[in-house]
Tab-separated table of C-alpha atoms in Angstrom:
chain	number	residue	atom	x	y	z
A	902	MET	CA	104.589	83.476	116.767
A	903	THR	CA	103.499	87.075	117.182
A	904	TYR	CA	104.873	90.542	117.780
A	905	ASP	CA	105.312	92.282	121.131
A	906	LEU	CA	104.486	95.965	121.492
A	907	VAL	CA	105.229	98.233	124.459
A	908	ILE	CA	102.690	101.035	124.907
A	909	GLY	CA	102.040	103.792	127.437
A	910	ASP	CA	98.742	105.141	128.786
A	911	ARG	CA	96.146	104.823	126.044
A	912	ALA	CA	94.448	108.103	126.938
A	913	TYR	CA	97.646	110.123	126.629
A	914	SER	CA	100.358	108.350	124.636
A	915	SER	CA	99.921	109.575	121.067
A	916	TRP	CA	102.937	107.640	119.831
A	917	SER	CA	101.529	104.445	121.348
A	918	LEU	CA	98.254	105.000	119.499
A	919	ARG	CA	100.163	105.264	116.223
A	920	GLY	CA	102.131	102.102	116.932
A	921	TRP	CA	99.072	100.091	117.925
A	922	LEU	CA	97.090	101.184	114.850
A	923	LEU	CA	99.863	99.837	112.645
A	924	PHE	CA	98.876	96.412	113.958
A	925	ASP	CA	95.159	96.650	114.654
A	926	ALA	CA	94.157	98.473	111.475
A	927	PHE	CA	96.042	95.982	109.305
A	928	ASN	CA	95.145	92.764	111.142
A	929	ILE	CA	98.654	91.916	112.322
A	930	PRO	CA	98.649	89.925	115.608
A	931	VAL	CA	100.375	91.605	118.524
A	932	LYS	CA	100.838	91.079	122.257
A	933	LEU	CA	100.677	94.311	124.250
A	934	HIS	CA	102.886	95.253	127.201
A	935	THR	CA	101.578	98.324	129.016
A	936	ALA	CA	103.268	100.791	131.354
A	937	ARG	CA	102.209	104.016	133.017
A	938	LEU	CA	103.895	107.191	131.853
A	939	TYR	CA	105.794	109.336	134.403
A	940	THR	CA	106.497	106.304	136.601
A	941	ASP	CA	109.218	103.679	136.811
A	942	GLU	CA	106.985	101.213	134.951
A	943	LEU	CA	108.094	102.175	131.446
A	944	PRO	CA	111.886	102.201	131.980
A	945	ASN	CA	111.625	98.955	133.942
A	946	LEU	CA	109.585	97.316	131.191
A	947	LEU	CA	111.963	98.530	128.498
A	948	LYS	CA	114.857	96.741	130.184
A	949	ASP	CA	113.555	93.689	128.328
A	950	PHE	CA	113.532	95.636	125.029
A	951	TYR	CA	117.113	96.893	124.869
A	952	PRO	CA	118.169	99.392	123.515
A	953	ALA	CA	114.727	101.058	123.347
A	954	LYS	CA	113.875	103.944	125.659
A	955	THR	CA	110.428	105.024	124.461
A	956	ALA	CA	106.930	103.708	123.819
A	957	PRO	CA	105.934	102.320	121.485
A	958	THR	CA	108.624	99.741	120.926
A	959	MET	CA	108.117	96.593	118.890
A	960	ARG	CA	109.873	93.250	119.143
A	961	THR	CA	109.558	91.059	116.067
A	962	PRO	CA	108.852	87.322	116.297
A	963	ASP	CA	112.551	86.687	115.599
A	964	GLY	CA	113.597	88.966	118.463
A	965	VAL	CA	114.581	92.218	116.726
A	966	VAL	CA	113.743	95.290	118.838
A	967	VAL	CA	112.347	98.177	116.767
A	968	PRO	CA	111.585	101.518	118.506
A	969	GLU	CA	110.070	104.546	116.716
A	970	THR	CA	106.797	104.391	114.818
A	971	ILE	CA	108.295	105.281	111.445
A	972	ALA	CA	110.652	102.292	111.731
A	973	ILE	CA	107.841	100.051	112.979
A	974	ALA	CA	105.704	101.014	109.980
A	975	GLU	CA	108.454	100.275	107.467
A	976	GLU	CA	109.440	97.000	109.103
A	977	LEU	CA	105.856	95.741	109.241
A	978	ALA	CA	105.316	96.750	105.625
A	979	SER	CA	108.419	94.783	104.622
A	980	ARG	CA	107.359	91.711	106.576
A	981	HIS	CA	103.671	91.893	105.591
A	982	PRO	CA	103.564	93.246	102.029
A	983	GLN	CA	99.942	92.120	101.553
A	984	ALA	CA	98.651	93.909	104.658
A	985	GLY	CA	98.382	97.256	102.881
A	986	LEU	CA	100.280	99.496	105.286
A	987	TRP	CA	101.460	101.550	102.322
A	988	PRO	CA	99.471	102.092	99.099
A	989	SER	CA	100.314	99.751	96.232
A	990	ASP	CA	100.280	102.586	93.689
A	991	PRO	CA	103.841	104.053	93.532
A	992	LYS	CA	102.680	107.684	93.433
A	993	HIS	CA	100.228	107.188	96.290
A	994	ARG	CA	102.870	105.315	98.295
A	995	ALA	CA	105.397	108.111	97.862
A	996	ILE	CA	102.873	110.706	99.025
A	997	ALA	CA	101.898	108.568	102.020
A	998	ARG	CA	105.536	108.277	103.069
A	999	VAL	CA	106.038	112.035	102.729
A	1000	LEU	CA	103.056	112.640	105.008
A	1001	ALA	CA	104.128	110.113	107.627
A	1002	ALA	CA	107.673	111.476	107.707
A	1003	GLU	CA	106.502	115.068	108.207
A	1004	MET	CA	104.113	114.015	110.967
A	1005	HIS	CA	106.832	112.003	112.673
A	1006	ALA	CA	109.233	114.941	112.774
A	1007	GLY	CA	107.080	118.068	112.804
A	1008	PHE	CA	104.184	120.009	114.340
A	1009	ALA	CA	106.018	120.804	117.561
A	1010	ALA	CA	103.736	123.702	118.533
A	1011	LEU	CA	100.620	121.540	118.230
A	1012	ARG	CA	102.211	118.734	120.240
A	1013	GLU	CA	103.326	121.065	123.035
A	1014	HIS	CA	100.173	123.159	123.406
A	1015	CYS	CA	97.720	120.298	122.864
A	1016	PRO	CA	99.051	117.026	124.312
A	1017	MET	CA	96.751	114.139	123.473
A	1018	ASN	CA	94.061	113.516	126.092
A	1019	LEU	CA	91.269	111.204	124.971
A	1020	ARG	CA	89.331	111.604	128.217
A	1021	VAL	CA	88.160	115.190	127.714
A	1022	SER	CA	87.080	117.718	125.125
A	1023	TYR	CA	87.337	121.461	125.661
A	1024	THR	CA	85.352	124.313	124.169
A	1025	ASP	CA	88.522	126.318	123.519
A	1026	CYS	CA	92.229	126.097	124.268
A	1027	ALA	CA	93.409	129.548	123.125
A	1028	PRO	CA	95.622	128.165	120.320
A	1029	THR	CA	98.885	130.028	119.872
A	1030	PRO	CA	100.093	131.433	116.536
A	1031	GLY	CA	102.367	128.401	116.263
A	1032	VAL	CA	99.454	126.016	116.733
A	1033	LEU	CA	97.383	127.885	114.149
A	1034	ALA	CA	100.303	127.687	111.714
A	1035	ASP	CA	100.555	123.936	112.302
A	1036	LEU	CA	96.818	123.571	111.615
A	1037	LYS	CA	97.158	125.478	108.341
A	1038	ARG	CA	100.033	123.204	107.367
A	1039	LEU	CA	97.872	120.157	108.100
A	1040	GLU	CA	95.105	121.542	105.907
A	1041	THR	CA	97.633	122.117	103.131
A	1042	ILE	CA	99.217	118.680	103.094
A	1043	TRP	CA	95.960	116.801	103.627
A	1044	ALA	CA	94.310	118.651	100.724
A	1045	TRP	CA	97.415	118.140	98.577
A	1046	ALA	CA	97.447	114.411	99.239
A	1047	GLN	CA	93.753	113.919	98.526
A	1048	ASN	CA	93.941	116.031	95.385
A	1049	GLU	CA	96.994	114.164	94.081
A	1050	THR	CA	95.573	110.714	94.821
A	1051	GLY	CA	91.895	111.373	94.113
A	1052	SER	CA	90.972	110.280	97.621
A	1053	SER	CA	87.921	111.431	99.542
A	1054	THR	CA	87.866	109.870	103.027
A	1055	TRP	CA	91.527	108.997	103.631
A	1056	LEU	CA	94.700	110.614	102.383
A	1057	CYS	CA	96.044	108.232	99.752
A	1058	GLY	CA	93.222	105.896	98.792
A	1059	ALA	CA	92.462	103.186	101.317
A	1060	TYR	CA	93.404	103.686	104.975
A	1061	SER	CA	97.207	103.461	105.223
A	1062	ALA	CA	100.060	103.971	107.650
A	1063	ALA	CA	99.962	107.677	106.772
A	1064	ASP	CA	96.452	107.892	108.192
A	1065	ALA	CA	97.503	105.987	111.309
A	1066	PHE	CA	100.189	108.615	111.871
A	1067	PHE	CA	97.571	111.381	111.887
A	1068	ALA	CA	95.116	109.633	114.220
A	1069	PRO	CA	96.557	111.416	117.307
A	1070	VAL	CA	96.165	114.726	115.465
A	1071	ALA	CA	92.486	113.914	115.006
A	1072	ALA	CA	92.338	113.227	118.747
A	1073	ARG	CA	93.928	116.597	119.508
A	1074	VAL	CA	91.492	118.430	117.238
A	1075	ALA	CA	88.595	116.709	119.003
A	1076	SER	CA	89.957	117.305	122.496
A	1077	TYR	CA	90.840	120.972	122.044
A	1078	ASN	CA	88.134	122.026	119.542
A	1079	LEU	CA	90.775	123.243	117.111
A	1080	PRO	CA	89.677	125.220	114.034
A	1081	LEU	CA	89.950	123.479	110.671
A	1082	SER	CA	88.486	123.822	107.206
A	1083	PRO	CA	85.371	121.704	106.461
A	1084	ALA	CA	87.409	119.240	104.397
A	1085	ALA	CA	90.036	118.805	107.117
A	1086	ALA	CA	87.333	118.506	109.780
A	1087	ALA	CA	85.691	115.725	107.755
A	1088	TYR	CA	88.995	113.843	107.737
A	1089	VAL	CA	89.222	114.217	111.519
A	1090	HIS	CA	85.702	112.869	112.013
A	1091	ALA	CA	86.520	109.854	109.827
A	1092	HIS	CA	89.223	108.989	112.360
A	1093	LEU	CA	86.897	109.461	115.340
A	1094	ALA	CA	84.378	107.047	113.811
A	1095	ARG	CA	86.816	104.213	113.009
A	1096	PRO	CA	86.218	101.121	115.177
A	1097	SER	CA	89.945	100.793	115.920
A	1098	PHE	CA	90.126	104.359	117.208
A	1099	ARG	CA	86.975	103.908	119.297
A	1100	ARG	CA	88.305	100.704	120.869
A	1101	TRP	CA	91.550	102.428	121.810
A	1102	ARG	CA	89.729	105.396	123.297
A	1103	ALA	CA	87.379	103.096	125.203
A	1104	MET	CA	90.350	101.425	126.838
A	1105	GLY	CA	91.913	104.816	127.492
A	1106	MET	CA	88.869	106.019	129.407
A	1107	ILE	CA	89.493	103.495	132.188
A	1108	ASP	CA	93.178	102.697	131.672
A	1109	GLY	CA	94.376	103.892	135.086
A	1110	ALA	CA	93.948	107.177	136.921
A	1111	ASP	CA	94.094	110.601	135.284
A	1112	GLN	CA	97.610	111.935	134.697
A	1113	ASP	CA	98.054	115.372	136.286
A	1114	PHE	CA	100.439	116.484	133.552
A	1115	TYR	CA	97.572	116.570	131.050
A	1116	ARG	CA	95.084	118.585	133.109
A	1117	ARG	CA	94.038	121.906	131.576
A	1118	PRO	CA	91.765	124.643	133.017
A	1119	TYR	CA	89.630	125.088	129.883
A	1120	PRO	CA	85.816	124.726	129.877
A	1121	ARG	CA	84.676	121.274	128.782
A	1122	ARG	CA	82.193	119.985	126.243
A	1123	PRO	CA	80.981	116.498	125.199
A	1124	TRP	CA	83.317	114.398	123.067
A	1125	PRO	CA	82.560	115.268	119.410
A	1126	GLY	CA	82.827	111.738	118.022
A	1127	PRO	CA	79.982	109.311	117.269
A	1128	VAL	CA	77.084	109.132	119.734
A	1129	PRO	CA	77.885	106.622	122.517
A	1130	LEU	CA	76.140	103.274	122.491
A	1131	ALA	CA	74.116	102.142	125.512
A	1132	ALA	CA	75.374	99.063	127.369
A	1133	ARG	CA	74.907	97.201	130.649
A	1134	PRO	CA	76.622	94.401	132.571
A	1135	VAL	CA	74.778	91.052	132.439
A	1136	GLU	CA	75.022	87.773	134.312
A	1137	GLY	CA	76.653	84.641	132.950
A	1138	SER	CA	79.607	84.008	130.661
A	1139	ALA	CA	77.852	83.424	127.331
A	1140	SER	CA	79.172	85.903	124.751
A	1141	GLU	CA	79.838	86.116	121.037
A	1142	ASN	CA	83.621	86.196	121.568
A	1143	THR	CA	85.595	83.367	123.122
A	1144	ALA	CA	88.392	85.441	124.666
A	1145	CYS	CA	88.876	88.957	125.984
A	1146	PRO	CA	89.397	91.207	122.945
A	1147	TYR	CA	92.222	93.038	124.711
A	1148	SER	CA	94.127	90.454	126.742
A	1149	GLY	CA	93.181	87.205	125.005
A	1150	LYS	CA	92.416	85.725	128.433
A	1151	PRO	CA	89.291	83.704	129.385
A	1152	ILE	CA	86.059	85.662	129.752
A	1153	THR	CA	84.714	86.356	133.235
A	1154	HIS	CA	82.500	89.433	132.677
A	1155	VAL	CA	79.919	90.070	129.973
A	1156	LEU	CA	78.309	93.286	128.777
A	1157	GLU	CA	75.287	93.686	126.542
A	1158	ILE	CA	75.341	96.331	123.851
A	1159	ALA	CA	72.179	96.510	121.715
A	1160	THR	CA	71.560	92.784	121.128
A	1161	ARG	CA	75.222	91.775	121.378
A	1162	ARG	CA	77.001	90.183	124.336
A	1163	ILE	CA	80.712	91.036	124.540
A	1164	GLY	CA	82.909	89.247	127.052
A	1165	PHE	CA	85.983	90.519	128.893
A	1166	CYS	CA	88.418	89.046	131.365
A	1167	ASN	CA	88.678	89.509	135.107
A	1168	ALA	CA	92.194	90.880	134.693
A	1169	PHE	CA	90.937	93.620	132.407
A	1170	CYS	CA	88.463	94.731	135.068
A	1171	ARG	CA	90.529	94.507	138.208
A	1172	ASP	CA	94.035	95.041	136.911
A	1173	LYS	CA	92.835	98.308	135.431
A	1174	THR	CA	91.262	99.280	138.780
A	1175	VAL	CA	87.735	99.104	137.461
A	1176	ALA	CA	86.182	97.926	140.704
A	1177	ASP	CA	82.540	98.974	140.486
A	1178	PRO	CA	80.038	97.738	137.876
A	1179	GLU	CA	79.083	101.304	136.951
A	1180	ALA	CA	82.390	101.678	135.138
A	1181	TRP	CA	81.544	98.909	132.697
A	1182	PRO	CA	78.685	100.757	130.987
A	1183	LYS	CA	80.970	103.782	130.771
A	1184	PHE	CA	83.460	101.632	128.891
A	1185	MET	CA	80.928	99.918	126.672
A	1186	ALA	CA	79.236	103.206	125.795
A	1187	ILE	CA	82.299	103.886	123.642
A	1188	TYR	CA	83.378	100.393	122.622
A	1189	GLN	CA	82.182	99.340	119.191
A	1190	PRO	CA	83.473	96.007	117.900
């Protein structure tokens, strides 16, 4: 048995990214159910996840529906104590929970002015005083956590649910070129380089059409994460994986990246409206298994 997780557009749904990382980063099996934001898809899908009304929403193997990422994190930690969602050290765990709770409830100015958009990066977004205040608060609590726990890369030792909660913030900093201290910027770049984050963004690049709500008139720049990897579509079905890494379905398309052959399913290509082969290298340029 496995979990079910409802998510919205990968490029735009910051809450969905948090929810998915709570599974992917801690090796907990999950079946995804996707729906486009600003359409009838999400409310129609959530009819099967009563009483939820937002994405992400989790359903446990025994049928309990759990909306809200903070509740999902706690429930998964209770059911999978060895997965490491929260630090084992009591002090570190308390700090991680403080951070996750503040992220879950705060930073309204940053959320409003800089909605997550993984498809673009701007040179400047004219951050408001409220956004700048939110950024200073992030610098404060990130530095506090690392100082208290003796951490360097992540906030409370090893990667934890607290870090997963700040992954969309890292995406916003990258997309809107937001100013941060060197230490805070290093934390952001650690997120951008994580394989889980890169896989999610890769899916988001071709996960449906652009959403007009997220368009901004700012000048653009290249994405500031790791340098993309070259890839090309190849003939045949021989690949190092036996099922599509996203759907679990049989492989019908194969791409070569460096010396590796990664297979994907027909549904992934056509159901996501990726009709021409040129889109596959665009996807694989970001994907890093």
